[in-house]
Coordinates of C-alpha atoms and ligand atoms in Angstrom, one line a residue:
M23 CA 8.5 -19.8 -16.8
K24 CA 12.2 -19.5 -17.3
E25 CA 14.1 -22.7 -17.7
D26 CA 17.0 -22.3 -15.4
K27 CA 17.0 -24.0 -12.0
D28 CA 17.0 -20.8 -10.0
S29 CA 13.8 -19.4 -11.5
R30 CA 11.3 -18.4 -9.0
W31 CA 7.5 -18.6 -8.9
F32 CA 7.0 -14.9 -9.6
E33 CA 9.4 -14.6 -12.5
L34 CA 6.7 -15.1 -15.0
E35 CA 5.6 -13.2 -18.0
R36 CA 1.9 -13.6 -17.2
V37 CA 0.0 -14.0 -14.0
P38 CA -0.8 -17.7 -13.5
K39 CA -4.5 -18.4 -13.3
D40 CA -4.5 -19.3 -9.6
Y41 CA -3.2 -15.9 -8.7
I42 CA -6.0 -14.0 -10.4
F43 CA -8.7 -12.7 -8.1
S44 CA -12.3 -12.4 -9.0
K45 CA -13.5 -8.9 -10.1
E46 CA -14.9 -8.2 -6.7
Y47 CA -11.4 -8.2 -5.1
R48 CA -9.3 -6.9 -7.9
P49 CA -7.8 -3.4 -7.3
Q50 CA -8.9 -0.7 -9.6
N51 CA -6.7 2.4 -9.4
V52 CA -3.4 0.8 -8.6
D53 CA -1.5 3.6 -10.4
S54 CA -3.1 6.5 -8.6
P55 CA -0.4 8.8 -7.2
A56 CA 0.6 8.3 -3.5
C57 CA -1.7 10.4 -1.5
N58 CA 0.0 12.0 1.5
S59 CA -3.1 12.6 3.5
I60 CA -2.1 9.9 6.1
P61 CA -0.7 12.2 8.9
V62 CA 3.1 12.1 9.4
I63 CA 4.1 12.8 13.0
D64 CA 7.5 14.0 14.1
L65 CA 8.4 12.3 17.4
A66 CA 11.5 14.4 17.9
I67 CA 9.4 17.2 19.2
T68 CA 8.3 15.0 22.1
T69 CA 11.3 15.6 24.2
K70 CA 9.5 16.0 27.6
P71 CA 8.4 12.9 29.4
V72 CA 4.7 12.2 28.9
N73 CA 2.2 12.8 31.6
I74 CA 3.5 16.2 32.7
G75 CA 0.0 17.7 32.9
H76 CA -0.6 19.0 29.5
S77 CA -0.7 17.4 26.1
Q78 CA 2.2 17.7 23.7
P79 CA 1.6 18.4 20.0
A80 CA 2.6 14.8 19.0
V81 CA 0.1 13.3 21.5
E82 CA -2.7 15.4 20.0
E83 CA -1.6 14.6 16.5
I84 CA -1.5 10.9 17.2
F85 CA -4.9 11.0 18.8
K86 CA -6.5 12.9 15.9
A87 CA -4.9 10.7 13.3
S88 CA -6.1 7.6 15.2
Q89 CA -9.6 9.0 15.2
D90 CA -9.7 10.2 11.6
F91 CA -7.6 7.6 9.8
G92 CA -6.7 4.8 12.2
F93 CA -3.3 5.2 10.6
F94 CA -0.3 7.5 10.8
Q95 CA 3.4 7.5 10.1
V96 CA 6.1 8.5 12.6
I97 CA 9.5 10.1 11.7
N98 CA 12.4 10.9 14.0
H99 CA 11.3 7.9 16.0
G100 CA 14.7 7.2 17.6
I101 CA 15.3 3.7 16.1
P102 CA 18.8 3.7 14.7
E103 CA 18.8 3.4 10.9
K104 CA 21.3 0.6 11.0
K105 CA 19.1 -1.7 13.1
V106 CA 16.4 -1.3 10.5
T107 CA 18.5 -1.7 7.4
D108 CA 20.2 -4.8 9.0
A109 CA 16.7 -6.3 9.6
M110 CA 15.6 -5.6 6.0
D111 CA 18.8 -7.0 4.6
V112 CA 18.6 -10.3 6.6
L113 CA 14.9 -10.7 5.6
K114 CA 15.8 -10.1 1.9
E115 CA 18.4 -12.9 2.2
F116 CA 15.8 -15.1 3.9
F117 CA 13.2 -14.7 1.2
D118 CA 15.8 -15.1 -1.6
M119 CA 16.8 -18.4 -0.1
Q120 CA 13.2 -19.5 0.4
S121 CA 11.9 -18.7 -3.0
K122 CA 14.8 -20.5 -4.7
E123 CA 14.2 -23.5 -2.5
T124 CA 10.5 -23.6 -3.3
A125 CA 10.7 -22.9 -7.1
T126 CA 9.3 -25.7 -9.1
G127 CA 6.6 -25.5 -11.6
G128 CA 5.4 -22.0 -10.6
I129 CA 3.6 -22.5 -7.3
P130 CA 5.7 -22.8 -4.2
R131 CA 4.9 -25.8 -2.0
K132 CA 6.0 -24.1 1.2
R133 CA 6.1 -20.4 1.6
G134 CA 6.4 -19.3 5.1
Y135 CA 7.4 -20.4 8.5
I136 CA 6.0 -21.1 11.9
Y137 CA 2.6 -19.4 12.5
T138 CA 1.8 -19.1 8.9
S139 CA -1.5 -20.6 7.8
S140 CA -3.1 -21.2 4.4
T141 CA -5.1 -18.0 4.8
D142 CA -1.8 -16.1 4.8
F143 CA -1.4 -17.2 1.2
M144 CA -4.7 -17.8 -0.4
K145 CA -8.4 -17.0 -0.4
D146 CA -10.9 -19.2 -2.0
G147 CA -8.2 -21.1 -3.9
V148 CA -6.5 -17.9 -5.2
Y149 CA -2.9 -17.2 -4.1
L150 CA -1.7 -13.8 -2.8
W151 CA 1.2 -12.2 -4.6
R152 CA 3.6 -12.5 -1.7
E153 CA 5.8 -14.5 0.5
N154 CA 5.5 -14.3 4.3
I155 CA 7.2 -15.3 7.5
K156 CA 5.5 -15.0 10.9
H157 CA 6.9 -15.9 14.3
P158 CA 6.3 -15.1 17.9
C159 CA 8.6 -12.6 19.7
H160 CA 7.6 -12.7 23.3
P161 CA 9.4 -13.2 25.6
L162 CA 12.3 -12.7 23.2
E163 CA 14.8 -15.0 25.0
E164 CA 12.3 -17.9 24.8
C165 CA 11.4 -17.3 21.2
V166 CA 14.7 -16.6 19.4
H167 CA 15.6 -20.3 19.0
L168 CA 12.2 -20.9 17.2
W169 CA 13.2 -18.6 14.4
P170 CA 15.1 -19.4 11.2
D171 CA 18.7 -20.2 11.7
Q172 CA 19.5 -19.3 8.1
P173 CA 20.8 -16.7 7.2
T174 CA 23.1 -17.1 10.2
R175 CA 22.6 -13.5 11.3
Y176 CA 18.8 -13.8 11.3
Q177 CA 18.2 -14.4 15.0
E178 CA 20.7 -11.8 16.3
V179 CA 19.6 -9.1 13.8
I180 CA 15.9 -9.6 14.2
A181 CA 16.1 -9.7 18.0
A182 CA 18.0 -6.4 18.0
Y183 CA 15.3 -4.9 15.8
L184 CA 12.6 -6.1 18.0
V185 CA 14.1 -4.6 21.2
E186 CA 13.9 -1.2 19.4
I187 CA 10.3 -1.9 18.2
Q188 CA 9.3 -2.8 21.8
K189 CA 10.6 0.6 23.0
L190 CA 8.9 2.5 20.3
S191 CA 5.6 0.7 20.6
S192 CA 5.4 1.3 24.4
R193 CA 6.2 4.9 23.8
I194 CA 3.4 5.2 21.2
L195 CA 1.0 3.4 23.5
D196 CA 1.9 5.8 26.3
M197 CA 1.0 8.7 24.1
I198 CA -2.2 7.1 23.0
C199 CA -3.0 6.5 26.7
E200 CA -2.5 10.2 27.4
G201 CA -4.6 11.1 24.4
L202 CA -7.5 9.0 25.7
G203 CA -7.1 10.2 29.2
L204 CA -6.3 6.8 30.6
K205 CA -3.8 6.5 33.4
Q206 CA -0.2 6.0 32.4
G207 CA 0.8 2.4 32.0
Y208 CA -2.8 1.3 31.2
F209 CA -1.4 -1.0 28.4
K210 CA 1.6 -2.3 30.4
D211 CA -0.1 -5.6 31.2
T212 CA -1.8 -6.0 27.9
S213 CA 0.7 -4.9 25.3
E214 CA 3.5 -7.4 25.7
V215 CA 2.9 -10.1 23.2
Q216 CA 4.4 -9.3 19.9
L217 CA 4.2 -11.2 16.6
L218 CA 6.4 -10.5 13.7
S219 CA 5.1 -10.9 10.2
S220 CA 7.4 -10.0 7.4
N221 CA 6.4 -9.8 3.7
F222 CA 8.1 -9.9 0.3
Y223 CA 5.9 -8.7 -2.6
P224 CA 7.8 -9.3 -5.9
P225 CA 7.0 -7.2 -9.0
C226 CA 3.9 -8.6 -10.8
P227 CA 3.3 -8.7 -14.5
D228 CA -0.3 -7.4 -14.1
P229 CA -1.1 -5.6 -10.8
T230 CA -4.7 -5.1 -11.8
L231 CA -5.4 -8.9 -11.4
T232 CA -3.6 -9.6 -8.1
L233 CA -3.3 -8.6 -4.5
G234 CA -0.5 -8.7 -2.0
I235 CA -2.8 -8.8 1.0
L236 CA -6.6 -8.8 0.9
P237 CA -8.5 -6.0 2.6
H238 CA -8.4 -6.8 6.4
Y239 CA -8.4 -5.3 9.9
D240 CA -5.5 -6.0 12.2
P241 CA -6.6 -8.0 15.3
S242 CA -3.8 -6.3 17.4
L243 CA -3.7 -3.4 19.8
I244 CA -1.4 -1.5 17.4
T245 CA 0.7 -2.6 14.5
L246 CA 4.1 -1.0 13.6
L247 CA 5.1 -1.5 10.0
Y248 CA 8.3 -0.7 8.3
Q249 CA 7.9 -0.5 4.5
G250 CA 11.3 0.7 3.5
G251 CA 10.0 3.7 1.5
S252 CA 8.0 1.5 -0.9
T253 CA 4.4 1.9 -2.1
G254 CA 1.6 -0.6 -2.2
L255 CA -0.2 -0.1 1.2
Q256 CA -3.7 1.3 0.9
V257 CA -6.1 2.4 3.6
M258 CA -9.8 2.8 3.3
K259 CA -10.9 6.4 4.0
D260 CA -14.5 7.6 3.3
G261 CA -15.2 4.7 1.0
Q262 CA -12.0 5.2 -1.1
W263 CA -8.6 3.4 -1.1
V264 CA -5.9 5.9 -0.2
N265 CA -2.2 5.2 -0.8
V266 CA 0.1 5.4 2.2
G267 CA 2.9 7.7 1.2
A268 CA 6.4 6.2 0.8
I269 CA 8.6 7.9 3.3
P270 CA 12.0 6.3 3.8
N271 CA 12.9 5.5 7.4
A272 CA 9.4 6.2 8.7
F273 CA 7.2 3.7 10.6
V274 CA 3.6 3.2 9.7
V275 CA 1.4 2.8 12.8
N276 CA -2.2 1.6 12.8
I277 CA -4.8 1.1 15.4
G278 CA -5.9 -2.6 15.7
N279 CA -9.2 -4.0 16.7
Q280 CA -8.3 -4.4 20.3
L281 CA -7.6 -0.7 20.8
E282 CA -10.8 0.2 19.0
I283 CA -12.6 -1.9 21.6
I284 CA -10.6 -0.5 24.6
S285 CA -11.2 3.1 23.4
N286 CA -14.9 2.3 23.0
R287 CA -14.5 3.2 19.4
K288 CA -13.0 6.6 19.9
L289 CA -10.0 5.3 17.9
K290 CA -10.6 3.4 14.6
S291 CA -9.3 0.1 13.4
V292 CA -9.3 0.7 9.6
K293 CA -9.4 -1.7 6.7
H294 CA -6.2 -1.9 4.6
R295 CA -4.7 -3.9 1.8
V296 CA -1.5 -4.2 -0.3
V297 CA -1.6 -3.9 -4.1
T298 CA 1.2 -5.1 -6.3
S299 CA 3.5 -3.2 -8.6
A300 CA 4.7 -3.9 -12.1
N301 CA 8.3 -2.8 -11.4
E302 CA 8.8 -2.3 -7.7
T303 CA 9.6 -4.9 -5.1
R304 CA 8.0 -4.3 -1.7
R305 CA 9.4 -5.6 1.5
S306 CA 7.7 -5.0 4.8
I307 CA 8.1 -5.9 8.5
A308 CA 4.9 -5.7 10.5
T309 CA 5.0 -6.1 14.3
F310 CA 1.7 -6.8 15.8
V311 CA 1.5 -5.7 19.4
N312 CA -1.1 -8.0 20.9
P313 CA -2.7 -8.4 24.3
S314 CA -1.7 -11.5 26.3
P315 CA -4.1 -14.4 25.6
D316 CA -5.8 -14.4 29.1
C317 CA -6.3 -10.7 29.1
I318 CA -9.9 -9.4 29.1
I319 CA -10.5 -6.8 26.5
E320 CA -13.3 -4.4 27.0
P321 CA -13.9 -0.6 26.8
A322 CA -11.9 1.2 29.5
K323 CA -14.3 2.0 32.4
I324 CA -13.4 5.7 32.3
L325 CA -14.5 6.0 28.7
V326 CA -18.0 4.5 29.4
N327 CA -20.8 6.7 30.7
E328 CA -24.5 7.3 30.1
L329 CA -23.9 9.4 27.0
E330 CA -21.3 7.0 25.6
P331 CA -22.4 3.5 26.7
S332 CA -20.1 0.5 26.0
V333 CA -20.2 -0.5 22.4
Y334 CA -18.4 -3.8 22.9
T335 CA -18.8 -6.9 25.0
A336 CA -15.9 -8.0 27.2
S337 CA -14.0 -10.9 25.9
Q338 CA -10.8 -12.8 26.6
Y339 CA -8.3 -12.1 23.8
K340 CA -7.8 -15.8 23.1
D341 CA -11.6 -16.2 22.7
Y342 CA -11.7 -13.3 20.4
V343 CA -9.0 -14.8 18.3
Q344 CA -10.7 -18.1 18.3
R345 CA -14.1 -16.6 17.3
N346 CA -12.5 -14.7 14.5
K347 CA -10.7 -17.6 13.0
A348 CA -14.0 -18.2 11.2
F349 CA -13.4 -15.0 9.2
G350 CA -9.9 -16.0 8.1
D351 CA -6.8 -14.3 9.3
Y352 CA -6.9 -11.5 6.9
T353 CA -10.5 -10.5 7.1
T354 CA -10.8 -10.6 10.9
A355 CA -13.9 -8.6 11.6
I356 CA -14.4 -6.6 14.7
Q357 CA -18.2 -7.1 14.4
S358 CA -18.1 -10.2 16.5
A359 CA -17.1 -8.1 19.5
L360 CA -19.9 -5.6 19.1
Q361 CA -22.7 -5.6 21.7
S362 CA -25.4 -7.7 20.3
E363 CA -28.5 -5.8 19.5
S364 CA -30.8 -8.2 21.2
Ligands
OGA424 C1 -0.4 -7.0 7.8 C2 -0.3 -5.8 6.8 C3 1.1 -4.6 5.2 C4 2.3 -4.8 4.5 O1 0.5 -7.8 7.8 O2 -1.4 -7.0 8.6 O3 -1.2 -5.1 6.7 O4 2.7 -3.9 3.9 N1 0.8 -5.7 6.2 O5 2.9 -5.9 4.5
NI425 NI1 -2.6 -5.4 8.4

């Protein structure tokens, strides 16, 4: 640990004991080259309004990627670069302030903000190699004042970012709707509640011992992630961890548990994690697009028939979340929503 007052918990030559995961969780091939097999979809080619009677290439690509990988990246998504870089800059300032404030003998006392729970930072007494902030975003006007007021631009910049994210997420949900053959606007009532979760993963002296985020499924409908062209995100595909390619200015989109349920498992919610890096700092902004708490989540009627019976039981989203607390925030399992065998 360096002596100066500004030293931070992660500026250590060795990984502290309480950041070392048991062998079972430790990543193996952290240095494997970024694999670009996660589909990259160009949204600029979708110039026509959706629902004009025949599928457009991007709709088909999104559908296929959501079936095969549960993950894809979008480019030419229409979000102005400045809105995104402003958000990344203000979050960098926020985390710089936080980690200076919390630096003491190595382990920060408080790392996070509203909505963060201990499972966001540790598992079985072992800390994750990250800092995190989470806060609600819906309705925007009612939430903004709950967010950090330092840095002073935080609220304004993040609100402007989220307005763009809301537009992009409803556009993507419309395309998914079309792909599934659901009527347009199917998700209008369910897709409003957004939760922002931003992460800072500092370089780590030994990435083979630590994890940024444990393997987990997202309990959302969809998640939109900006990762600023950095590496570290891995997705489980056919029993192997696959790196999500670092594409500057792209958004990573993944199917969450709720959409797997609504699609009657046509689309997949896939396990993912974040590994650390010896020399790269990773910053990410995840926006979870969640159903409203009272909403009933069940397979869409039109996707259920004799050949493809419903795989999941209906459940209010808030009950689902409650039930899954038992699994810990980052290992939320979809199993509890499966139709019981009995
Ligand atoms: C998440 C997540 C990935 C990242 O917050 O659920 O998977 O890169 N984040 O921060
Ligand atoms: Ni996730």
